[in-house]
Amino acid sequence: MAAAERAGTLPPLGWPTRFAFMACAMPELIKSFAWDAFVLFFYAQVVGLDGMLLGAALAIILVFDAVADPYIGALSDRMDRAPLGRRHTLMAAAVVPFAVGIAMVFRVPAGMEQWQIFAWLLGFGLLARVGISFWTVPAYAMGGELTRETGERNIVAVMRNMGNQLAILTVPYVAFAWFFVPGGGYSKPQLNPAPYPDFGLFIAICGAGLMVIGLLGTRARMRAVEQLDQSVASEAPETLPQLFRRLIAAIRTTPNVGLLLLVALLVLFTNSVVNQLTLHLATYFWQLDGSWTPRLLIAGVIGSLVAMFLAPAWMKLVGTRTAMISGLAVFFVLQAGAVLLPLLGLSPLPATAAIGAFVFAFRVLGGVAYGLYVVPFNTVTYDIGDEHEANTGKPQQGLVASFMFIGLQVGSGLVALFAGSFLGIIDFPAGLPVDQMPQDKVRALAWFVTALIMIAGAAMAWLVGRFDVSAEKQAAIRNKLAALRSGRD
């Protein structure tokens, strides 16, 4: 059967499948919000774990996760004979470990010594992060296989990002409406240790529920896709050294794969700087009240949701690469400006409603810029998966997706290591009321955040400009893939 005929046996994606794929995208972002926004702050300022130990634990967790991601991706590419197929088998295995791990991260027993707290975070953090990787890597790869048609693939990318943004929009609202509410004798509710265990349980239940919805809603489509392409079913999974040799070979074979890895690293590095240190800045630098802190956490999402509707037209108008570069440039300027201008005395005063509105506006506009970048970036990721398949003759969406997540995990891990270490170096106090926190330490932290954003932003804009993703090249790749797939029949 010819490739075009085979593709024609699958109907266009229906809306139930599209929404189920959107649900597949949400657990990773729910975890990411809870992890990035709260874990560093919770262990540093509430539990009181030493900054050096905290940075080391988070870095170990995220680097281990990064090492596991490519193996998960390659394993997923080779599991056609697994009971639920190459994607869904690993996704189903992720549900319980993730739920248990993330719940226990926020349930630290009282009276533990520093090294015991370190071990608790390390053990359950690894369970949560590696558990979610068994979901996210094959789920992301699945997005490149649900359809090969360009217009539909753009819709899939938009649905994924809609799911991402809805997750980040909902969880902060729930966190500060149900869990972190004023009271208990704390000037800032995020300093109160009491709500954290129930908040962790909520994240676990919410993420696991969405996983089940995503599994059930995409299973029929993926069963049909996998029945049409079982070209790698007979291959055994690689050992870890073999896999890493293949990763190096992949970068040499398809240079865009290496660029994807570096860009993904810098993207999440910057997002992690913003997300992991937002509660520190909101509490001690901007000194936002209880109403502005949750608004700040969802501000970028509001802008990104608007951008989801604008991104396809923007890509068509200026091209994929220009859309990515312009979005990134504006995003970095706004993220740095929200910290730099208050440092220079060019913004409203801390602890006022005006500073809350000021930072909120910068974050909303930054979210618009980020959304105009991330939709073409996801489309490019799928295109690079096709390019690498054309270069190697084998399906590679899982491997390429894992490359992206290597970058994400290493970027987040570097921020955790840098931030935790920096808090330890400057001896940033834990548990102090806002009015007793030394302002020289607060300003040092703000300058640290600004420097990281500006350095990462400049490097990323340069890298994105080097992507080779022209429409002519993608048309040639699609023709080559059609010939390859017809030869597999």
Coordinates of C-alpha atoms in Angstrom, one line a residue:
M1 CA 0.0 0.0 0.0
A2 CA 1.4 3.4 -0.9
A3 CA 2.1 5.9 1.8
A4 CA -0.5 8.3 0.6
E5 CA -3.1 5.6 0.5
R6 CA -2.2 4.4 4.0
A7 CA -2.5 7.9 5.3
G8 CA -5.9 8.1 3.7
T9 CA -7.2 5.1 5.7
L10 CA -7.1 7.3 8.8
P11 CA -9.8 9.9 9.0
P12 CA -9.0 13.5 10.1
L13 CA -8.5 13.9 13.8
G14 CA -11.8 14.4 15.6
W15 CA -12.3 16.9 18.4
P16 CA -12.6 14.2 21.1
T17 CA -9.1 13.0 20.2
R18 CA -7.8 16.6 20.0
F19 CA -9.1 17.4 23.5
A20 CA -7.8 14.1 24.8
F21 CA -4.3 15.0 23.5
M22 CA -4.8 18.4 25.2
A23 CA -5.4 16.5 28.5
C24 CA -2.2 14.5 27.8
A25 CA -0.2 17.7 27.8
M26 CA -1.6 19.0 31.1
P27 CA 0.0 16.6 33.8
E28 CA 3.5 17.8 32.9
L29 CA 2.6 21.4 33.3
I30 CA 0.6 20.8 36.5
K31 CA 3.7 19.1 37.9
S32 CA 6.0 21.9 36.5
F33 CA 3.9 24.6 38.2
A34 CA 3.9 22.9 41.5
W35 CA 7.5 22.0 41.3
D36 CA 8.9 25.3 39.9
A37 CA 6.7 27.7 41.9
F38 CA 6.7 26.0 45.3
V39 CA 9.4 23.3 45.8
L40 CA 12.4 25.7 46.0
F41 CA 10.5 28.2 48.2
F42 CA 8.9 25.5 50.4
Y43 CA 12.2 23.7 51.2
A44 CA 14.2 26.9 51.5
Q45 CA 11.9 29.3 53.4
V46 CA 9.4 26.9 55.1
V47 CA 11.2 23.6 55.8
G48 CA 14.6 25.4 56.2
L49 CA 16.8 23.1 54.2
D50 CA 20.3 24.5 53.7
G51 CA 20.6 26.2 50.3
M52 CA 23.6 24.1 49.2
L53 CA 21.8 20.8 50.1
L54 CA 18.7 22.0 48.4
G55 CA 20.4 23.0 45.2
A56 CA 22.3 19.7 45.2
A57 CA 19.2 17.6 45.7
L58 CA 17.2 19.5 43.0
A59 CA 20.1 19.3 40.6
I60 CA 20.6 15.6 41.1
I61 CA 16.9 14.9 40.6
L62 CA 16.7 16.9 37.4
V63 CA 20.0 15.7 35.9
F64 CA 19.0 12.1 36.6
D65 CA 15.7 12.8 34.9
A66 CA 17.5 14.3 31.9
V67 CA 19.6 11.1 31.6
A68 CA 16.5 8.9 31.8
D69 CA 14.5 10.9 29.1
P70 CA 16.4 9.8 26.0
Y71 CA 16.2 6.2 27.1
I72 CA 12.5 6.5 27.7
G73 CA 12.1 8.1 24.2
A74 CA 14.1 5.5 22.4
L75 CA 12.4 2.7 24.4
S76 CA 9.0 4.1 23.4
D77 CA 10.0 4.2 19.7
R78 CA 10.6 0.4 19.9
M79 CA 7.6 -0.9 21.9
D80 CA 5.1 -1.7 19.1
R81 CA 4.5 -5.2 20.6
A82 CA 3.9 -3.9 24.1
P83 CA 0.4 -4.6 25.5
L84 CA -0.8 -1.0 25.0
G85 CA 1.4 0.0 22.2
R86 CA 4.7 1.9 22.0
R87 CA 3.4 5.1 23.6
H88 CA 0.6 4.1 25.9
T89 CA 2.4 1.3 27.7
L90 CA 4.9 3.7 29.2
M91 CA 2.3 6.4 29.8
A92 CA 0.1 4.0 31.8
A93 CA 3.1 3.0 33.9
A94 CA 3.7 6.6 34.9
V95 CA 0.5 7.3 36.7
V96 CA 1.1 5.8 40.2
P97 CA 4.8 6.7 40.6
F98 CA 4.1 10.3 39.7
A99 CA 1.1 10.6 42.0
V100 CA 2.9 9.1 45.0
G101 CA 6.1 11.0 44.4
I102 CA 4.6 14.5 44.0
A103 CA 2.3 14.0 47.0
M104 CA 5.1 13.0 49.3
V105 CA 7.5 15.8 48.2
F106 CA 5.1 18.2 50.0
R107 CA 4.6 16.0 53.0
V108 CA 7.9 16.4 54.9
P109 CA 7.7 14.9 58.4
A110 CA 8.4 17.2 61.3
G111 CA 11.6 17.0 63.3
M112 CA 13.8 15.7 60.5
E113 CA 17.5 16.6 60.4
Q114 CA 19.1 18.4 57.4
W115 CA 20.4 15.2 55.7
Q116 CA 17.1 13.4 56.3
I117 CA 15.2 16.3 54.6
F118 CA 17.7 16.1 51.8
A119 CA 17.1 12.3 51.4
W120 CA 13.3 12.8 51.6
L121 CA 13.4 15.4 48.8
L122 CA 15.8 13.4 46.7
G123 CA 13.9 10.1 46.9
F124 CA 10.4 11.3 46.4
G125 CA 11.5 14.0 44.0
L126 CA 13.2 11.3 41.8
L127 CA 10.0 9.2 41.9
A128 CA 7.9 12.2 40.8
R129 CA 10.1 13.5 38.1
V130 CA 11.1 10.2 36.5
G131 CA 7.5 9.0 36.8
I132 CA 6.2 12.0 34.9
S133 CA 8.9 11.5 32.3
F134 CA 7.5 8.1 31.5
W135 CA 4.3 10.0 30.7
T136 CA 5.5 13.2 29.0
V137 CA 8.2 11.9 26.6
P138 CA 5.9 9.3 24.8
A139 CA 2.9 11.6 25.0
Y140 CA 4.9 14.4 23.3
A141 CA 6.1 12.0 20.7
M142 CA 2.6 10.9 20.1
G143 CA 1.7 14.4 19.0
G144 CA 3.9 13.9 16.0
E145 CA 2.2 10.7 15.0
L146 CA -1.5 11.5 15.5
T147 CA -1.3 13.2 12.1
R148 CA 1.2 13.9 9.4
E149 CA -0.8 16.7 7.7
T150 CA 0.7 20.1 8.3
G151 CA -2.5 22.0 9.1
E152 CA -3.6 19.3 11.5
R153 CA -0.2 19.2 13.1
N154 CA -0.4 22.9 13.7
I155 CA -3.8 22.3 15.4
V156 CA -2.2 19.6 17.5
A157 CA 0.5 22.0 18.6
V158 CA -2.1 24.6 19.5
M159 CA -4.1 22.1 21.5
R160 CA -1.1 21.0 23.4
N161 CA -0.2 24.5 24.3
M162 CA -3.8 25.3 25.2
G163 CA -3.7 22.4 27.6
N164 CA -0.4 23.7 29.0
Q165 CA -1.7 27.2 29.6
L166 CA -5.0 26.0 31.1
A167 CA -3.1 23.9 33.5
I168 CA -0.9 26.7 34.6
L169 CA -3.9 29.1 34.7
T170 CA -6.1 26.8 36.9
V171 CA -3.6 25.4 39.4
P172 CA -2.4 28.8 40.8
Y173 CA -5.9 30.0 41.3
V174 CA -6.9 26.8 43.2
A175 CA -3.6 27.0 45.2
F176 CA -4.3 30.5 46.5
A177 CA -8.1 30.2 46.7
W178 CA -8.2 26.8 48.6
F179 CA -4.9 26.2 50.2
F180 CA -2.7 29.3 50.6
V181 CA -5.2 31.6 52.2
P182 CA -4.5 34.4 54.8
G183 CA -4.5 33.2 58.4
G184 CA -2.5 31.1 60.9
G185 CA -0.5 34.1 62.0
Y186 CA 1.5 34.4 58.8
S187 CA 1.8 37.7 56.9
K188 CA 2.2 35.7 53.6
P189 CA 0.2 32.5 53.3
Q190 CA 3.0 30.8 51.4
L191 CA 5.1 30.9 54.5
N192 CA 2.6 28.7 56.4
P193 CA 3.7 25.1 56.4
A194 CA 0.1 23.7 57.1
P195 CA -1.4 23.8 53.6
Y196 CA 1.5 22.1 51.7
P197 CA 0.6 18.4 52.3
D198 CA -3.0 18.9 51.1
F199 CA -1.7 20.9 48.1
G200 CA 0.6 18.1 47.1
L201 CA -2.3 15.6 47.3
F202 CA -4.4 17.9 45.1
I203 CA -1.6 18.0 42.5
A204 CA -1.3 14.2 42.6
I205 CA -5.0 13.5 42.1
C206 CA -5.4 16.2 39.4
G207 CA -2.4 15.0 37.4
A208 CA -3.3 11.3 37.6
G209 CA -7.0 12.0 36.6
L210 CA -5.9 13.9 33.5
M211 CA -3.5 11.0 32.6
V212 CA -6.4 8.5 32.6
I213 CA -8.5 10.8 30.4
G214 CA -5.6 11.2 28.0
L215 CA -4.9 7.5 27.8
L216 CA -8.5 6.6 27.1
G217 CA -9.2 9.4 24.7
T218 CA -6.1 8.8 22.4
R219 CA -5.9 5.0 22.5
A220 CA -8.1 4.3 19.5
R221 CA -6.3 6.7 17.2
M222 CA -2.8 5.4 18.3
R223 CA -3.8 1.8 17.9
A224 CA -4.7 2.6 14.2
V225 CA -1.5 4.5 13.7
E226 CA 0.7 1.8 15.1
Q227 CA -1.0 -0.9 13.1
L228 CA 0.0 0.9 9.9
D229 CA 3.6 1.4 10.9
Q230 CA 5.3 -1.4 12.8
S231 CA 8.7 -1.1 11.1
V232 CA 10.7 -1.2 14.3
A233 CA 8.8 -3.8 16.3
S234 CA 11.5 -6.4 16.0
E235 CA 14.3 -4.2 17.4
A236 CA 15.3 -4.7 21.0
P237 CA 15.8 -1.7 23.3
E238 CA 19.3 -0.3 23.4
T239 CA 21.6 -0.3 26.4
L240 CA 22.3 3.1 27.9
P241 CA 25.8 3.5 26.4
Q242 CA 24.4 2.5 23.0
L243 CA 21.7 5.0 23.3
F244 CA 24.1 7.9 24.1
R245 CA 26.3 6.9 21.2
R246 CA 23.1 7.2 19.1
L247 CA 22.4 10.6 20.5
I248 CA 25.8 11.9 19.5
A249 CA 25.4 10.4 16.1
A250 CA 21.9 12.0 15.8
I251 CA 23.4 15.4 16.4
R252 CA 26.0 14.8 13.7
T253 CA 23.4 13.4 11.3
T254 CA 20.8 16.0 11.8
P255 CA 22.3 19.3 13.2
N256 CA 18.9 20.7 13.9
V257 CA 18.6 18.0 16.7
G258 CA 21.5 19.5 18.5
L259 CA 20.1 23.0 18.2
L260 CA 16.8 21.8 19.5
L261 CA 18.5 20.4 22.6
L262 CA 20.3 23.7 23.3
V263 CA 17.3 25.9 22.7
A264 CA 15.1 23.7 24.9
L265 CA 17.7 23.9 27.6
L266 CA 17.8 27.7 27.5
V267 CA 14.0 28.0 27.3
L268 CA 13.4 26.1 30.5
F269 CA 16.4 27.6 32.1
T270 CA 14.8 31.0 31.7
N271 CA 11.3 29.9 32.6
S272 CA 12.7 28.2 35.6
V273 CA 14.5 31.3 36.8
V274 CA 11.2 33.1 36.6
N275 CA 9.0 30.3 38.0
Q276 CA 11.3 29.0 40.8
L277 CA 12.1 32.4 42.2
T278 CA 8.8 34.1 41.7
L279 CA 7.6 33.4 45.2
H280 CA 10.9 34.7 46.6
L281 CA 10.6 37.9 44.6
A282 CA 6.8 38.3 45.2
T283 CA 7.3 37.8 49.0
Y284 CA 10.5 39.8 49.7
F285 CA 11.3 42.0 46.6
W286 CA 8.0 43.3 45.2
Q287 CA 6.3 42.5 48.6
L288 CA 3.0 41.7 46.9
D289 CA -0.2 41.2 48.9
G290 CA -2.2 38.0 48.9
S291 CA -4.3 39.1 45.9
W292 CA -1.5 39.9 43.6
T293 CA 0.7 36.9 44.1
P294 CA -1.7 34.4 42.5
R295 CA -2.4 36.9 39.7
L296 CA 1.3 37.1 39.0
L297 CA 1.6 33.3 38.8
I298 CA -1.1 33.2 36.1
A299 CA -0.3 36.4 34.3
G300 CA 2.0 34.8 31.7
V301 CA -0.6 32.2 31.0
I302 CA -3.3 34.8 30.2
G303 CA -0.9 36.3 27.6
S304 CA 0.0 32.9 26.2
L305 CA -3.7 32.0 25.8
V306 CA -4.2 35.1 23.7
A307 CA -1.1 34.3 21.6
M308 CA -2.4 30.7 20.9
F309 CA -5.0 32.3 18.6
L310 CA -2.6 34.7 17.0
A311 CA 0.4 32.3 16.5
P312 CA -0.7 30.4 13.4
A313 CA -1.4 33.7 11.5
W314 CA 1.9 35.2 12.8
M315 CA 3.8 32.1 11.6
K316 CA 2.2 32.4 8.2
L317 CA 3.0 36.1 7.9
V318 CA 6.6 36.1 9.0
G319 CA 7.8 32.5 8.8
T320 CA 8.5 30.0 11.5
R321 CA 12.0 31.1 12.4
T322 CA 11.2 34.8 12.5
A323 CA 8.1 34.1 14.6
M324 CA 10.3 32.2 17.1
I325 CA 13.1 34.9 17.3
S326 CA 10.7 37.9 17.6
G327 CA 8.7 36.2 20.3
L328 CA 11.8 35.2 22.3
A329 CA 13.3 38.7 22.1
V330 CA 10.3 40.5 23.5
F331 CA 9.8 37.7 26.1
F332 CA 13.3 38.2 27.5
V333 CA 13.1 42.0 27.5
L334 CA 9.9 41.9 29.5
Q335 CA 10.9 39.3 32.0
A336 CA 14.2 41.1 32.8
G337 CA 12.4 44.5 32.9
A338 CA 10.0 43.4 35.6
V339 CA 13.0 42.9 37.9
L340 CA 15.5 45.4 36.6
L341 CA 13.2 48.5 36.5
P342 CA 12.3 48.2 40.2
L343 CA 16.0 47.7 41.0
L344 CA 16.8 51.0 39.3
G345 CA 13.9 52.8 41.0
L346 CA 11.9 53.2 37.8
S347 CA 8.7 51.5 39.0
P348 CA 6.1 51.9 41.7
L349 CA 7.2 51.2 45.3
P350 CA 7.2 47.7 46.8
A351 CA 4.2 46.7 48.9
T352 CA 1.8 48.8 46.9
A353 CA -1.1 47.9 44.5
A354 CA 0.7 49.7 41.8
I355 CA 3.8 47.5 41.9
G356 CA 1.4 44.5 41.6
A357 CA -0.2 45.9 38.5
F358 CA 3.2 46.9 37.1
V359 CA 4.6 43.4 37.3
F360 CA 1.3 41.8 36.2
A361 CA 1.3 43.8 33.0
F362 CA 4.9 42.9 32.2
R363 CA 4.1 39.2 32.8
V364 CA 1.0 39.3 30.6
L365 CA 2.8 40.9 27.7
G366 CA 5.7 38.5 28.2
G367 CA 3.2 35.6 28.0
V368 CA 1.9 36.9 24.7
A369 CA 5.5 37.0 23.4
Y370 CA 6.2 33.5 24.7
G371 CA 3.1 32.1 23.1
L372 CA 4.1 33.5 19.7
Y373 CA 7.4 31.6 20.2
V374 CA 6.3 28.3 21.6
V375 CA 3.7 27.3 19.0
P376 CA 6.2 27.5 16.1
F377 CA 8.8 25.8 18.4
N378 CA 6.5 22.8 18.9
T379 CA 5.8 22.6 15.2
V380 CA 9.5 22.7 14.5
T381 CA 10.1 19.9 17.0
Y382 CA 7.8 17.6 15.0
D383 CA 9.4 18.7 11.8
I384 CA 12.8 17.9 13.1
G385 CA 11.5 14.5 14.1
D386 CA 10.5 14.0 10.5
E387 CA 13.9 15.3 9.3
H388 CA 15.7 12.8 11.5
E389 CA 13.5 10.0 10.3
A390 CA 14.2 10.9 6.7
N391 CA 17.9 10.9 7.5
T392 CA 17.9 7.6 9.3
G393 CA 15.0 5.7 7.7
K394 CA 13.4 4.9 11.1
P395 CA 10.6 6.6 13.2
Q396 CA 12.4 9.0 15.5
Q397 CA 9.7 11.2 17.2
G398 CA 10.3 9.6 20.6
L399 CA 14.0 10.1 20.4
V400 CA 13.7 13.7 19.2
A401 CA 11.1 14.5 21.9
S402 CA 13.5 13.1 24.5
F403 CA 16.2 15.5 23.2
M404 CA 13.9 18.4 23.9
F405 CA 13.2 17.1 27.4
I406 CA 16.9 16.6 28.1
G407 CA 17.2 20.3 27.6
L408 CA 14.2 21.1 29.7
Q409 CA 15.4 19.0 32.7
V410 CA 19.0 20.1 32.5
G411 CA 17.9 23.8 32.3
S412 CA 15.6 23.4 35.3
G413 CA 18.3 21.5 37.2
L414 CA 20.9 24.2 36.5
V415 CA 18.5 26.9 37.9
A416 CA 17.8 24.8 41.0
L417 CA 21.5 24.3 41.6
F418 CA 22.4 28.0 40.9
A419 CA 19.5 29.3 42.9
G420 CA 19.9 27.0 45.9
S421 CA 23.6 27.6 46.0
F422 CA 23.2 31.4 45.6
L423 CA 20.7 31.4 48.5
G424 CA 23.3 29.5 50.6
I425 CA 26.2 31.7 49.5
I426 CA 24.5 34.9 50.5
D427 CA 23.0 33.2 53.6
F428 CA 19.4 34.2 52.7
P429 CA 17.5 33.8 56.0
A430 CA 14.6 31.2 56.3
G431 CA 11.4 31.9 58.1
L432 CA 11.9 35.6 58.7
P433 CA 8.9 38.0 58.4
V434 CA 9.0 40.2 55.4
D435 CA 9.8 43.4 57.4
Q436 CA 12.8 41.7 59.0
M437 CA 14.4 40.4 55.8
P438 CA 17.7 42.2 55.1
Q439 CA 17.2 44.3 51.9
D440 CA 20.8 43.9 50.7
K441 CA 20.1 40.1 50.4
V442 CA 16.8 40.7 48.6
R443 CA 18.4 43.1 46.1
A444 CA 21.3 40.6 45.6
L445 CA 18.8 37.9 44.7
A446 CA 17.0 40.3 42.3
W447 CA 20.2 41.1 40.5
F448 CA 21.0 37.4 40.3
V449 CA 17.7 36.8 38.6
T450 CA 18.1 39.6 36.1
A451 CA 21.6 38.4 35.1
L452 CA 20.5 34.9 34.5
I453 CA 17.6 36.0 32.3
M454 CA 19.7 38.3 30.2
I455 CA 22.5 35.9 29.6
A456 CA 20.1 33.0 28.6
G457 CA 18.0 35.3 26.4
A458 CA 20.9 36.5 24.3
A459 CA 22.2 32.9 23.8
M460 CA 18.8 31.5 22.9
A461 CA 18.0 34.2 20.3
W462 CA 21.2 33.5 18.5
L463 CA 20.6 29.7 18.5
V464 CA 17.1 30.0 17.2
G465 CA 18.4 32.0 14.3
R466 CA 20.5 29.0 13.2
F467 CA 17.6 26.6 12.8
D468 CA 17.2 25.3 9.2
V469 CA 13.4 24.9 8.9
S470 CA 12.5 26.4 5.6
A471 CA 9.2 25.4 3.9
E472 CA 11.1 24.1 0.9
K473 CA 13.2 21.8 3.1
Q474 CA 10.2 20.4 4.9
A475 CA 8.4 19.7 1.6
A476 CA 11.4 17.7 0.4
I477 CA 11.5 15.8 3.7
R478 CA 7.8 14.9 3.4
N479 CA 8.4 13.6 -0.1
K480 CA 11.4 11.5 1.1
L481 CA 9.3 10.1 4.0
A482 CA 6.5 9.2 1.6
A483 CA 9.0 7.1 -0.4
L484 CA 10.5 5.5 2.7
R485 CA 7.1 4.6 4.2
S486 CA 5.8 3.1 0.9
G487 CA 9.0 0.9 0.9
R488 CA 8.1 -0.5 4.3
D489 CA 4.8 -2.0 3.1

